[in-house]
């Protein structure tokens, strides 16, 4: 027998089937589908179905909840529409059903609707209602059914099946249920009214003792069904009856309208430009700090609060911003992890040399689908992954889409949390997450004053944001203004060469619209220690100065430090301090501050130090001298900061290359045109050999005869009876018609549930012929 899903797929047009393939791309993962039966099996995979349902808008989830409340497997369209307070031909209901059908989650079967099997368990208690009465009474003894029938005023059924049908029909009659409850004791009426709205579970023993009281009265009349142990549950029909004929399930087909505020284009452009400039500056400073001092990871993984605070102090921004830029740099491949440290990658050097727009673009490309929520995880380690991060992965594009649908010249005054709650209710339940994403979008320049910027529009469309970024960010500034207070100011984003020069000879003090460096004797000595000569340093600074001239005070500072620098030199002998001026060495040898060096006069121009070269140099400089190092040949050594790099990480694409609409349309047409009836479908079934291998590997607990029976049923599509244990440990017997075997997963039509189900071979306890 062909499953209803396959029959429905076969009746679609190629365009309709292509729409399903577009929205359920996981169904096309390898091995490639070759038949509608194989496609149906993948569309019904429980994990894939629930993941697809997680991205449904609110009205679609509300329909799923109503369908589940009815218990299935078929629900009439008229019944669904009446419960929602709509007409069957209501256009908003039809649009919602189209959304579900385009994802192969709910589809029409004549005048009724079918739903994907895994969705029948999507909600623990849909609409706060219990399961249908037939399911609750499925294992009830016939004596109990006769007692309930008598309490409801029904004739005594001859068989158990008759008694069960009579009781279920009575409980489905709303007028009868309300009449029975009206005659109940006051305590029982109050209990049933509470359970009808807040239920459906009642804890046994809270309301009365077994055998008496309101709970016992409700159980005797079938209005509550006891599990024989701790709980009683109200059948869904009873709950709907007690809510009254005018009760309707919630249905919100239209998204909420956020509070809007006018945003002039020039204000949005200024705000976006300021955000982009700050983003480039802070990200550059952060990665520079990581390059200067690699960041240690926690033993449990991730970057801890201590390191984040250190980086925030170095960059001059808040800890949340450090989290964001660090996550984006990691996603963009600018930093990597090696030996429990975060280090710049080989791509970092090229990134540093790029223009401001070129630096921001890689970070922006990584932002929409960043699998982290850095602004919503205060107190947690950065560069770790959790459920919030995976929700943010899907919420950012939805946030941009919601902003794109705002009226022109308008922005959301208080965020788009309500809109996102309608678009993705399963993902947007965390208010801190939504607030963090809202702040992120403004920090990267995708939103400004609550409105979508051209940069955000490019990200939403999947286009390169380079043009939008270039329009916001001016080119890097290659000149600095040198002032008499020994500061240098760059009005804008400094070019890489200029920033490197000023960082080597001065200390960066501030950022923002302009970046400021301050020169000092220590910073100039550091430049000379790193290999600059006084003349070369002055020449480079003049070349970078506006007008080509430096303040006289800076010229004097560099000249004075230059004359002192190198008057003494340190060589590694354990070590030795040498100078041409005996008076200077005598002064050093007698200095109290240098006593920890254990200096000894070897000659009028040579001192011996008890400490290594690096510690001796540090002590001399701390005492106010300006020594330089030299090697054993007397050649001055150059001190350079260590350069730490890791190979550029090769990150696999998160998604396969997108298939074009033409590809999907061709595949859809091929699948439909090749569809045959079940009698002919045996030709495309897996070979007995491949089925035998799968059964041998995953059903070793079955006897040889049972394995042979299972192999034949899968290969030929013939029905068999199995004893099956589900994930909750419950054992049932099912008659199934196998359709497809994929490893341990057997997709088959279940006659008990009248729907397609997936069975795991290790959980099949026995197999017998029908």
XYZ file of C-alpha atoms in Angstrom:
770
model
C 0.000 0.000 0.000
C 1.324 3.430 -0.912
C 1.427 5.785 2.067
C -0.852 8.871 2.056
C 2.182 11.163 1.960
C 3.493 9.474 -1.193
C 0.042 9.651 -2.788
C -0.179 13.352 -1.985
C 3.318 14.053 -3.294
C 2.494 12.215 -6.514
C -0.505 14.478 -7.073
C 1.469 17.711 -6.801
C 2.709 19.725 -9.724
C 6.485 19.950 -10.255
C 6.415 23.543 -9.001
C 4.586 22.554 -5.809
C 7.008 19.719 -5.142
C 9.952 22.019 -5.880
C 8.603 24.422 -3.229
C 8.731 21.595 -0.657
C 12.286 20.709 -1.682
C 13.259 24.365 -1.279
C 11.882 24.569 2.244
C 13.030 21.095 3.336
C 16.563 20.924 1.876
C 17.604 18.261 4.409
C 15.526 15.780 2.391
C 18.089 16.056 -0.421
C 21.122 15.090 1.627
C 23.144 12.176 0.340
C 22.358 9.562 -0.717
C 20.294 11.446 -3.272
C 16.589 10.605 -3.368
C 15.532 8.503 -6.334
C 11.829 8.011 -5.628
C 8.883 9.691 -3.967
C 8.857 6.904 -1.368
C 12.450 7.695 -0.381
C 11.651 11.411 -0.311
C 8.615 10.788 1.898
C 10.750 8.805 4.325
C 13.174 11.690 4.706
C 10.395 14.244 5.026
C 9.027 12.183 7.943
C 12.342 11.837 9.786
C 11.481 12.821 13.405
C 14.501 15.049 13.967
C 14.052 16.848 10.654
C 10.321 17.303 11.206
C 10.786 18.828 14.655
C 13.587 21.089 13.408
C 11.329 22.324 10.595
C 8.468 22.845 13.037
C 10.768 24.927 15.231
C 10.991 27.515 12.448
C 7.216 27.813 11.949
C 5.384 31.099 12.566
C 2.842 31.370 15.368
C -0.377 30.683 13.359
C 1.117 27.509 11.861
C 2.058 26.242 15.331
C -1.429 27.088 16.568
C -2.923 24.923 13.796
C -0.527 22.084 14.653
C -1.584 22.312 18.305
C -5.281 22.135 17.411
C -4.749 19.158 15.104
C -2.803 17.331 17.811
C -5.584 18.034 20.310
C -8.035 16.146 18.064
C -5.776 13.089 18.161
C -5.687 12.289 14.421
C -4.772 10.661 12.182
C -7.374 12.541 10.107
C -9.008 15.838 11.102
C -11.763 17.455 9.074
C -11.144 20.922 7.700
C -14.590 22.002 8.920
C -13.745 20.761 12.423
C -10.434 22.643 12.435
C -12.005 25.842 11.127
C -14.829 25.751 13.666
C -12.385 25.291 16.554
C -10.409 28.303 15.362
C -13.537 30.412 14.865
C -13.032 30.569 11.098
C -14.828 29.390 7.997
C -13.333 26.503 5.990
C -12.635 28.849 3.091
C -11.111 31.574 5.286
C -8.143 33.000 3.309
C -5.949 33.437 6.397
C -6.520 29.820 7.444
C -5.834 28.706 3.875
C -2.573 30.685 3.847
C -1.493 29.036 7.099
C -2.293 25.560 5.760
C -0.251 26.422 2.664
C 2.730 27.239 4.871
C 2.411 23.824 6.516
C 1.888 22.003 3.220
C 4.932 23.672 1.654
C 6.961 22.060 4.423
C 5.205 18.682 4.129
C 4.017 18.943 7.739
C 0.238 19.031 7.147
C -1.373 18.063 3.847
C -4.921 17.501 2.544
C -6.366 14.014 2.179
C -9.732 14.539 0.521
C -11.787 16.824 2.757
C -9.604 16.022 5.743
C -6.100 16.876 6.868
C -3.157 14.632 7.726
C -0.172 15.683 9.808
C 3.421 14.418 9.868
C 3.699 11.636 12.428
C 6.263 13.250 14.779
C 4.035 16.324 15.206
C 1.357 14.296 16.990
C 3.672 14.515 20.023
C 4.840 18.115 19.508
C 3.003 19.481 22.591
C 2.770 17.642 25.884
C -0.787 18.858 26.435
C -2.061 20.685 23.348
C -4.397 23.550 24.253
C -4.175 22.269 27.867
C -6.399 19.378 26.757
C -5.912 15.675 27.316
C -5.773 12.902 24.716
C -9.012 11.707 23.069
C -11.200 9.475 25.211
C -10.624 6.453 22.957
C -6.895 6.572 23.642
C -7.340 6.991 27.415
C -9.837 4.098 27.601
C -7.847 1.883 25.233
C -6.761 -0.539 27.963
C -9.647 -0.045 30.395
C -11.341 -3.231 31.693
C -14.803 -3.905 30.286
C -16.307 -3.736 33.795
C -15.087 -0.146 34.183
C -16.552 0.773 30.799
C -19.918 -0.701 31.786
C -19.859 1.266 35.063
C -19.103 4.526 33.219
C -21.822 3.791 30.650
C -24.340 3.227 33.430
C -23.320 6.471 35.176
C -23.813 8.344 31.896
C -27.232 6.781 31.373
C -26.183 4.626 28.434
C -27.479 1.129 27.637
C -25.170 -1.718 28.586
C -22.975 -2.676 25.620
C -22.774 -6.350 24.748
C -19.061 -6.323 23.952
C -16.094 -4.298 25.073
C -15.865 -2.628 21.654
C -19.538 -1.601 21.823
C -19.167 -0.248 25.351
C -16.039 1.705 24.378
C -17.720 3.191 21.299
C -20.809 4.214 23.326
C -18.759 5.885 26.077
C -16.547 7.762 23.605
C -19.585 8.951 21.623
C -21.265 10.197 24.807
C -18.180 12.093 25.934
C -17.935 13.676 22.474
C -21.497 15.029 22.883
C -20.958 18.458 24.414
C -24.575 18.932 25.526
C -24.623 15.570 27.309
C -21.300 16.281 29.086
C -22.467 19.698 30.274
C -25.759 18.197 31.468
C -23.956 15.476 33.442
C -21.615 18.017 35.046
C -24.535 20.296 35.924
C -25.938 17.495 38.082
C -22.627 16.875 39.832
C -21.836 17.884 43.435
C -20.493 21.408 43.794
C -16.968 20.217 44.635
C -16.899 17.999 41.562
C -18.157 20.852 39.348
C -15.441 23.169 40.667
C -12.754 20.522 40.157
C -13.864 19.760 36.583
C -14.080 23.457 35.670
C -10.526 24.028 36.925
C -9.135 21.001 35.082
C -10.987 21.939 31.880
C -9.087 25.228 31.664
C -5.799 24.496 33.468
C -5.565 20.709 33.023
C -5.608 18.087 31.926
C -3.757 16.298 34.790
C -4.945 15.929 38.380
C -2.719 14.506 41.109
C -4.501 11.702 42.930
C -5.022 12.204 46.643
C -5.082 16.004 46.577
C -8.859 16.313 46.274
C -10.165 13.222 48.055
C -9.543 9.675 49.222
C -9.789 6.834 46.708
C -13.401 5.793 46.225
C -15.085 8.969 47.483
C -15.184 12.693 46.895
C -15.242 14.871 43.748
C -12.357 13.078 42.015
C -13.960 9.665 42.469
C -17.291 11.024 41.168
C -15.601 12.375 38.029
C -13.752 9.083 37.434
C -16.971 7.032 37.808
C -18.616 9.190 35.117
C -15.626 8.954 32.725
C -14.964 12.707 32.963
C -11.530 11.940 34.382
C -9.571 8.765 33.650
C -7.264 7.414 36.343
C -3.940 5.829 35.477
C -4.397 3.573 38.514
C -1.516 5.133 40.354
C -0.777 8.856 40.753
C -2.721 10.854 38.171
C -6.085 11.243 36.545
C -6.507 12.890 33.162
C -9.456 14.603 31.487
C -10.278 13.441 27.930
C -9.895 16.181 25.348
C -13.577 16.000 24.322
C -14.659 16.646 27.921
C -12.349 19.628 28.270
C -13.666 21.216 25.072
C -17.276 20.559 26.105
C -16.793 22.206 29.509
C -15.177 25.253 27.935
C -18.501 25.825 26.226
C -19.726 25.941 22.626
C -18.429 29.483 22.194
C -14.818 28.644 23.101
C -12.324 29.021 20.273
C -8.682 28.062 20.093
C -6.280 30.996 19.657
C -5.371 31.871 16.083
C -3.235 34.902 15.223
C -2.663 34.939 11.462
C -1.279 38.477 11.327
C 1.974 39.639 12.977
C 1.810 42.318 15.673
C 2.619 45.890 14.739
C 5.564 47.327 16.691
C 5.680 50.871 18.014
C 7.245 53.004 15.277
C 9.323 56.155 15.334
C 10.350 58.353 12.426
C 13.955 57.913 11.267
C 15.247 60.488 8.744
C 17.596 58.932 6.168
C 20.467 61.230 7.128
C 20.151 60.270 10.816
C 20.169 56.578 9.933
C 23.230 57.052 7.720
C 25.125 58.947 10.444
C 24.309 56.317 13.050
C 25.292 53.436 10.763
C 28.562 55.154 9.805
C 29.412 55.770 13.464
C 28.656 52.123 14.337
C 30.746 50.821 11.434
C 33.676 53.078 12.367
C 33.560 51.990 15.994
C 33.276 48.351 14.957
C 36.431 48.537 12.827
C 38.331 50.385 15.540
C 37.348 48.043 18.371
C 37.840 44.872 16.340
C 41.280 46.088 15.185
C 42.296 46.955 18.734
C 41.021 43.624 20.046
C 42.888 41.542 17.482
C 45.981 43.640 18.075
C 45.738 42.815 21.778
C 45.333 39.104 20.977
C 48.394 39.280 18.697
C 50.450 40.966 21.423
C 49.410 38.524 24.176
C 47.657 35.276 23.166
C 44.456 34.576 25.099
C 44.406 31.524 27.368
C 41.414 29.178 27.263
C 39.737 27.710 30.305
C 40.281 24.033 31.013
C 36.611 23.477 30.246
C 36.954 25.414 26.999
C 36.157 28.963 25.984
C 37.559 32.327 27.015
C 36.817 33.119 30.644
C 35.705 36.315 32.312
C 39.214 37.158 33.522
C 40.660 37.245 30.009
C 37.618 39.070 28.664
C 38.058 41.823 31.250
C 41.743 42.113 30.388
C 40.915 42.495 26.714
C 38.130 44.986 27.453
C 40.568 47.162 29.408
C 43.121 46.945 26.615
C 40.598 47.791 23.887
C 38.770 50.451 25.862
C 35.257 49.039 25.450
C 32.811 46.900 27.391
C 33.060 43.173 27.941
C 29.966 42.461 25.762
C 31.615 44.168 22.784
C 34.769 42.101 23.332
C 32.639 38.950 23.246
C 31.010 40.023 19.988
C 34.191 40.962 18.113
C 36.016 37.885 19.374
C 33.206 35.580 18.217
C 33.028 37.294 14.813
C 36.810 37.163 14.391
C 36.759 33.445 15.160
C 33.873 32.822 12.749
C 35.659 34.852 10.054
C 38.862 32.822 10.481
C 40.945 35.727 11.792
C 41.785 33.911 15.035
C 42.119 30.239 15.856
C 42.841 27.953 18.779
C 46.162 26.193 19.309
C 47.494 24.565 22.469
C 44.669 25.994 24.595
C 45.335 29.538 23.414
C 43.531 31.888 21.050
C 45.999 33.226 18.459
C 45.706 35.318 15.289
C 45.598 33.256 12.122
C 47.690 33.727 9.020
C 44.775 35.672 7.522
C 45.086 38.310 10.244
C 48.124 40.039 8.709
C 46.363 40.531 5.371
C 43.266 41.726 7.208
C 45.304 44.325 9.113
C 46.688 45.779 5.886
C 43.208 46.218 4.354
C 41.189 49.425 4.231
C 38.553 49.907 6.973
C 35.798 48.623 4.689
C 37.872 45.550 3.875
C 38.318 44.857 7.577
C 34.638 45.140 8.411
C 33.287 43.035 5.524
C 34.566 39.624 6.778
C 33.071 40.276 10.203
C 29.723 41.277 8.707
C 29.571 38.188 6.526
C 30.015 36.023 9.608
C 27.403 37.845 11.699
C 23.951 36.792 10.327
C 24.504 33.079 11.006
C 26.899 33.309 13.940
C 26.180 30.201 16.115
C 26.591 32.170 19.332
C 24.773 34.831 21.332
C 27.658 36.884 22.783
C 25.501 39.694 24.177
C 23.026 37.348 25.867
C 25.516 35.193 27.766
C 26.998 37.472 30.418
C 29.060 35.444 32.854
C 29.568 32.532 30.462
C 32.748 31.765 28.582
C 33.153 33.143 25.058
C 33.797 30.835 22.080
C 31.501 28.172 23.498
C 28.303 26.834 21.956
C 24.920 26.399 23.625
C 21.209 26.356 22.850
C 20.958 30.152 22.872
C 23.640 30.364 20.212
C 21.837 27.915 17.939
C 18.607 29.878 18.343
C 20.461 33.092 17.473
C 21.682 31.388 14.284
C 18.084 31.379 12.992
C 16.813 34.510 14.705
C 19.208 37.048 13.150
C 17.900 36.633 9.576
C 14.348 36.814 10.958
C 15.241 40.030 12.770
C 16.580 41.577 9.558
C 13.499 40.417 7.632
C 11.168 41.930 10.228
C 13.060 45.236 10.064
C 12.904 45.168 6.253
C 9.098 45.017 6.405
C 8.789 48.207 8.471
C 7.382 51.234 6.612
C 9.957 53.429 4.885
C 11.463 56.086 7.109
C 10.242 54.284 10.248
C 12.103 52.348 12.908
C 11.001 50.111 15.773
C 11.044 52.197 18.915
C 11.338 49.355 21.431
C 12.710 46.489 19.406
C 11.037 43.731 17.437
C 10.638 41.142 20.190
C 6.884 40.786 19.653
C 7.304 40.398 15.896
C 10.003 37.752 16.358
C 7.788 36.031 18.910
C 5.192 35.719 16.141
C 7.647 34.695 13.412
C 9.643 32.144 15.427
C 7.797 31.469 18.690
C 9.732 28.253 19.393
C 13.077 30.087 19.308
C 12.320 33.540 20.670
C 11.178 32.800 24.203
C 14.305 34.273 25.850
C 13.988 38.035 26.322
C 17.721 38.445 27.013
C 18.520 36.725 23.725
C 16.255 39.037 21.719
C 17.649 42.103 23.463
C 21.201 40.929 22.752
C 20.482 40.386 19.053
C 18.905 43.847 18.836
C 22.052 45.400 20.301
C 24.290 43.304 18.028
C 22.460 44.518 14.927
C 23.084 48.132 15.957
C 26.740 47.505 16.853
C 27.534 46.041 13.422
C 25.549 48.753 11.625
C 22.797 46.491 10.242
C 20.204 48.549 12.145
C 20.254 52.221 13.071
C 17.571 53.832 15.263
C 15.560 50.640 14.869
C 15.495 50.793 11.051
C 17.230 48.551 8.511
C 20.296 50.200 6.978
C 21.595 49.577 3.437
C 24.258 47.424 5.054
C 21.586 45.298 6.771
C 19.613 45.101 3.535
C 22.652 43.687 1.728
C 23.133 41.062 4.458
C 19.462 40.078 4.272
C 19.643 39.647 0.497
C 22.795 37.533 0.796
C 24.767 40.069 -1.244
C 28.269 41.221 -0.451
C 28.071 44.173 1.952
C 31.261 45.682 0.522
C 29.535 48.434 -1.473
C 27.330 49.430 1.474
C 30.301 49.433 3.856
C 32.457 51.469 1.463
C 29.700 54.080 1.300
C 29.682 54.350 5.107
C 33.411 54.189 5.868
C 35.904 56.666 4.430
C 39.326 55.391 3.384
C 41.950 54.924 6.058
C 43.830 58.075 7.095
C 47.531 57.950 6.238
C 48.565 61.171 8.068
C 48.519 62.279 11.686
C 48.414 65.653 13.408
C 51.403 65.939 15.795
C 50.873 68.416 18.653
C 53.095 70.231 21.140
C 51.772 68.156 24.065
C 53.536 65.116 22.567
C 50.313 63.636 21.178
C 49.480 62.508 17.675
C 45.874 62.559 16.511
C 44.504 60.638 13.525
C 41.084 62.027 12.534
C 39.514 58.755 11.401
C 40.601 55.169 11.021
C 44.403 55.053 10.737
C 46.002 53.168 7.886
C 47.763 49.969 8.889
C 51.255 51.371 8.255
C 50.526 54.556 10.221
C 49.005 52.642 13.130
C 52.002 50.297 13.215
C 54.451 53.229 13.246
C 52.649 55.114 16.002
C 52.095 51.952 18.077
C 55.842 51.291 17.952
C 56.822 54.770 19.200
C 53.872 55.976 21.285
C 51.067 54.690 23.502
C 47.503 54.620 22.181
C 45.309 56.591 24.547
C 41.845 56.908 23.047
C 39.632 55.986 20.149
C 36.320 56.984 18.622
C 36.026 59.508 15.820
C 39.749 60.226 16.248
C 42.543 58.063 17.626
C 45.164 59.599 19.914
C 48.710 58.435 20.702
C 51.064 59.950 23.302
C 54.877 59.986 23.064
C 57.046 59.607 26.151
C 60.703 58.811 26.870
C 59.729 55.196 27.553
C 57.777 54.826 24.296
C 60.592 56.368 22.232
C 63.133 54.070 23.930
C 60.856 51.122 23.050
C 60.954 52.199 19.394
C 64.748 52.399 19.454
C 64.907 49.037 21.230
C 62.789 47.580 18.426
C 65.380 48.588 15.795
C 64.557 52.183 14.881
C 67.391 54.673 14.751
C 66.689 58.253 15.888
C 67.138 59.659 12.392
C 65.039 56.935 10.736
C 62.269 57.316 13.330
C 62.134 61.093 12.866
C 62.097 60.680 9.099
C 59.188 58.210 9.265
C 57.244 60.453 11.640
C 57.789 63.498 9.394
C 56.539 61.483 6.407
C 53.377 60.671 8.355
C 52.825 64.219 9.675
C 50.327 66.611 8.142
C 52.493 69.239 6.434
C 55.611 67.118 6.860
C 56.803 68.892 10.049
C 57.032 67.687 13.659
C 56.716 69.823 16.826
C 60.095 70.876 18.155
C 59.417 69.239 21.493
C 59.038 65.834 19.795
C 62.208 66.393 17.769
C 64.085 67.189 20.992
C 62.626 64.143 22.780
C 63.666 61.709 20.063
C 67.102 63.359 19.723
C 67.761 63.342 23.451
C 66.698 59.696 23.887
C 68.660 58.813 20.768
C 71.866 60.312 22.168
C 71.481 58.339 25.383
C 70.352 55.138 23.732
C 73.127 52.641 23.267
C 75.738 54.457 25.345
C 75.942 51.212 27.223
C 75.402 47.740 25.839
C 74.611 44.407 27.430
C 76.006 41.169 26.156
C 75.188 37.661 27.352
C 78.003 36.354 29.431
C 75.768 35.879 32.413
C 75.779 38.889 31.796
C 78.237 41.796 31.128
C 77.554 45.535 31.083
C 79.998 47.521 28.907
C 80.473 51.268 28.314
C 83.151 53.592 26.901
C 82.649 56.032 29.788
C 84.301 54.729 33.036
C 82.535 57.441 35.058
C 79.142 56.217 33.917
C 79.958 52.622 34.846
C 81.238 53.668 38.229
C 77.957 55.491 38.818
C 75.985 52.403 37.812
C 78.058 50.064 39.951
C 77.354 52.214 43.015
C 73.626 52.710 42.398
C 71.478 51.281 45.232
C 68.591 50.494 42.878
C 70.838 48.140 40.915
C 72.159 46.115 43.843
C 69.877 43.128 42.964
C 71.970 42.772 39.774
C 75.061 41.936 41.805
C 77.201 44.187 39.565
C 80.936 43.641 39.674
C 83.581 45.871 38.070
C 85.612 43.736 35.695
C 87.383 46.681 34.124
C 86.891 50.450 34.046
C 84.532 49.975 31.091
C 83.070 46.526 31.922
C 80.650 45.354 34.628
C 79.394 41.815 35.257
C 75.761 41.187 36.218
C 74.531 38.111 38.096
C 71.185 38.146 36.241
C 70.418 37.229 32.622
C 70.448 39.783 29.831
C 66.711 40.454 29.775
C 66.461 41.039 33.518
C 69.555 43.243 33.534
C 68.216 45.389 30.706
C 64.870 45.709 32.489
C 66.502 46.758 35.782
C 68.749 49.354 34.097
C 65.792 50.856 32.240
C 63.695 50.931 35.381
C 66.499 52.878 37.059
C 66.317 55.529 34.316
C 69.178 54.449 32.070
C 68.941 53.673 28.376
C 70.999 50.552 27.668
C 70.843 48.490 24.488
C 71.741 44.885 23.930
C 74.635 43.566 21.843
C 75.763 40.156 20.736
C 79.121 38.499 21.375
C 80.613 40.344 18.401
C 79.630 43.732 19.766
C 76.783 44.251 17.242
C 73.686 45.907 18.679
C 70.713 43.567 18.986
C 67.154 44.494 17.988
C 64.319 43.678 20.362
C 61.089 42.713 18.639
C 57.839 41.559 20.202
C 57.221 37.858 19.588
C 54.856 37.139 16.698
C 52.243 34.442 17.386
C 50.184 32.985 14.554
C 48.146 29.861 13.873
C 47.257 28.543 10.416
C 44.092 30.023 8.949
C 41.312 27.642 9.996
C 39.599 25.771 7.212
C 35.979 25.939 8.146
C 33.566 23.705 6.311
C 30.595 25.430 4.737
C 27.619 25.236 7.071
C 25.305 24.540 4.164
C 25.770 22.803 0.892
C 26.024 25.053 -2.198
C 22.478 26.274 -2.806
C 20.587 24.479 -5.502
C 19.056 26.761 -8.092
C 15.274 26.835 -8.629
C 15.865 25.224 -12.022
C 17.687 22.293 -10.376
C 14.868 21.735 -7.883
C 12.177 22.038 -10.547
C 13.950 19.456 -12.704
C 14.298 17.078 -9.745
C 10.631 17.534 -8.824
C 9.501 16.802 -12.370
C 11.735 13.719 -12.531
C 10.397 12.358 -9.221
C 6.770 12.845 -10.196
C 7.164 11.477 -13.716
C 8.967 8.381 -12.405
C 6.338 7.642 -9.715
C 4.565 4.311 -10.123
C 1.947 2.422 -8.146
C 2.987 0.192 -5.304
C 2.813 -2.954 -7.476
C 5.464 -1.508 -9.779
C 7.465 0.133 -7.019
C 9.081 -3.155 -6.080
C 11.494 -2.656 -8.964
C 13.063 0.331 -7.172
C 13.198 -1.369 -3.776
C 16.562 -2.167 -2.212
C 18.048 -5.519 -3.068
C 17.636 -8.378 -0.564
C 21.415 -8.411 -0.169
C 21.582 -4.766 1.004
C 18.588 -5.299 3.282
C 20.160 -8.448 4.709
C 23.331 -6.555 5.596
C 21.352 -3.864 7.428
C 19.244 -6.431 9.308
C 22.360 -8.462 10.177
C 24.091 -5.346 11.585
C 21.170 -3.819 13.506
C 18.791 -6.696 14.417
C 21.173 -9.322 15.769
C 18.788 -10.126 18.647
C 16.161 -11.602 16.265
C 16.126 -15.275 15.420
C 17.219 -16.430 11.976
C 13.629 -17.086 10.920
C 12.509 -13.656 12.093
C 15.390 -11.946 10.292
C 14.511 -13.756 7.043
C 10.869 -12.721 7.440
C 11.889 -9.083 8.005
C 14.262 -9.116 5.009
C 11.523 -10.438 2.734
C 8.984 -7.869 3.954
C 11.361 -4.948 3.421
C 12.470 -6.182 0.004
C 8.923 -6.838 -1.276
C 6.871 -4.364 0.749
C 4.635 -7.072 2.240
C 2.936 -6.561 5.633
C 4.312 -8.149 8.805
C 3.427 -7.992 12.499
C 6.097 -6.766 14.892
C 6.429 -6.370 18.629
C 8.018 -2.952 19.157
C 9.378 -1.064 22.182
C 9.239 2.727 21.823
C 11.599 5.293 23.325
C 9.558 5.428 26.552
C 9.886 1.675 27.112
C 6.291 0.833 26.160
C 5.786 -2.355 24.146
C 3.104 -2.596 21.424
C 2.247 -4.888 18.546
C 1.938 -3.310 15.118
C 1.112 -4.477 11.613
C 3.406 -2.541 9.290
C 4.125 -2.372 5.580
C 7.833 -1.549 5.100
C 8.627 1.163 2.560
C 12.317 2.018 3.007
C 15.275 0.883 5.099
C 18.042 3.404 5.810
C 20.602 1.873 8.163
C 18.792 1.104 11.433
C 15.736 3.217 10.445
C 12.802 1.363 8.899
C 10.139 3.622 7.377
C 6.806 1.802 7.152
C 3.048 2.325 7.003
C 1.571 1.568 10.438
C -1.975 0.166 10.304
C -2.526 0.915 14.008
C -1.792 4.636 13.666
C -2.951 4.827 10.031
C 0.140 6.847 9.254
C 3.745 6.465 8.200
C 6.142 5.803 11.070
C 9.877 5.276 11.530
C 10.907 2.156 13.483
C 14.415 1.398 14.780
C 15.553 -2.165 14.076
C 17.199 -2.618 17.536
C 13.784 -1.946 19.152
C 11.887 -4.603 17.143
C 11.505 -7.421 19.669
C 9.910 -9.999 17.377
C 8.595 -10.448 13.825
C 5.753 -12.691 12.661
C 3.763 -13.209 9.480
C 0.320 -11.645 9.133
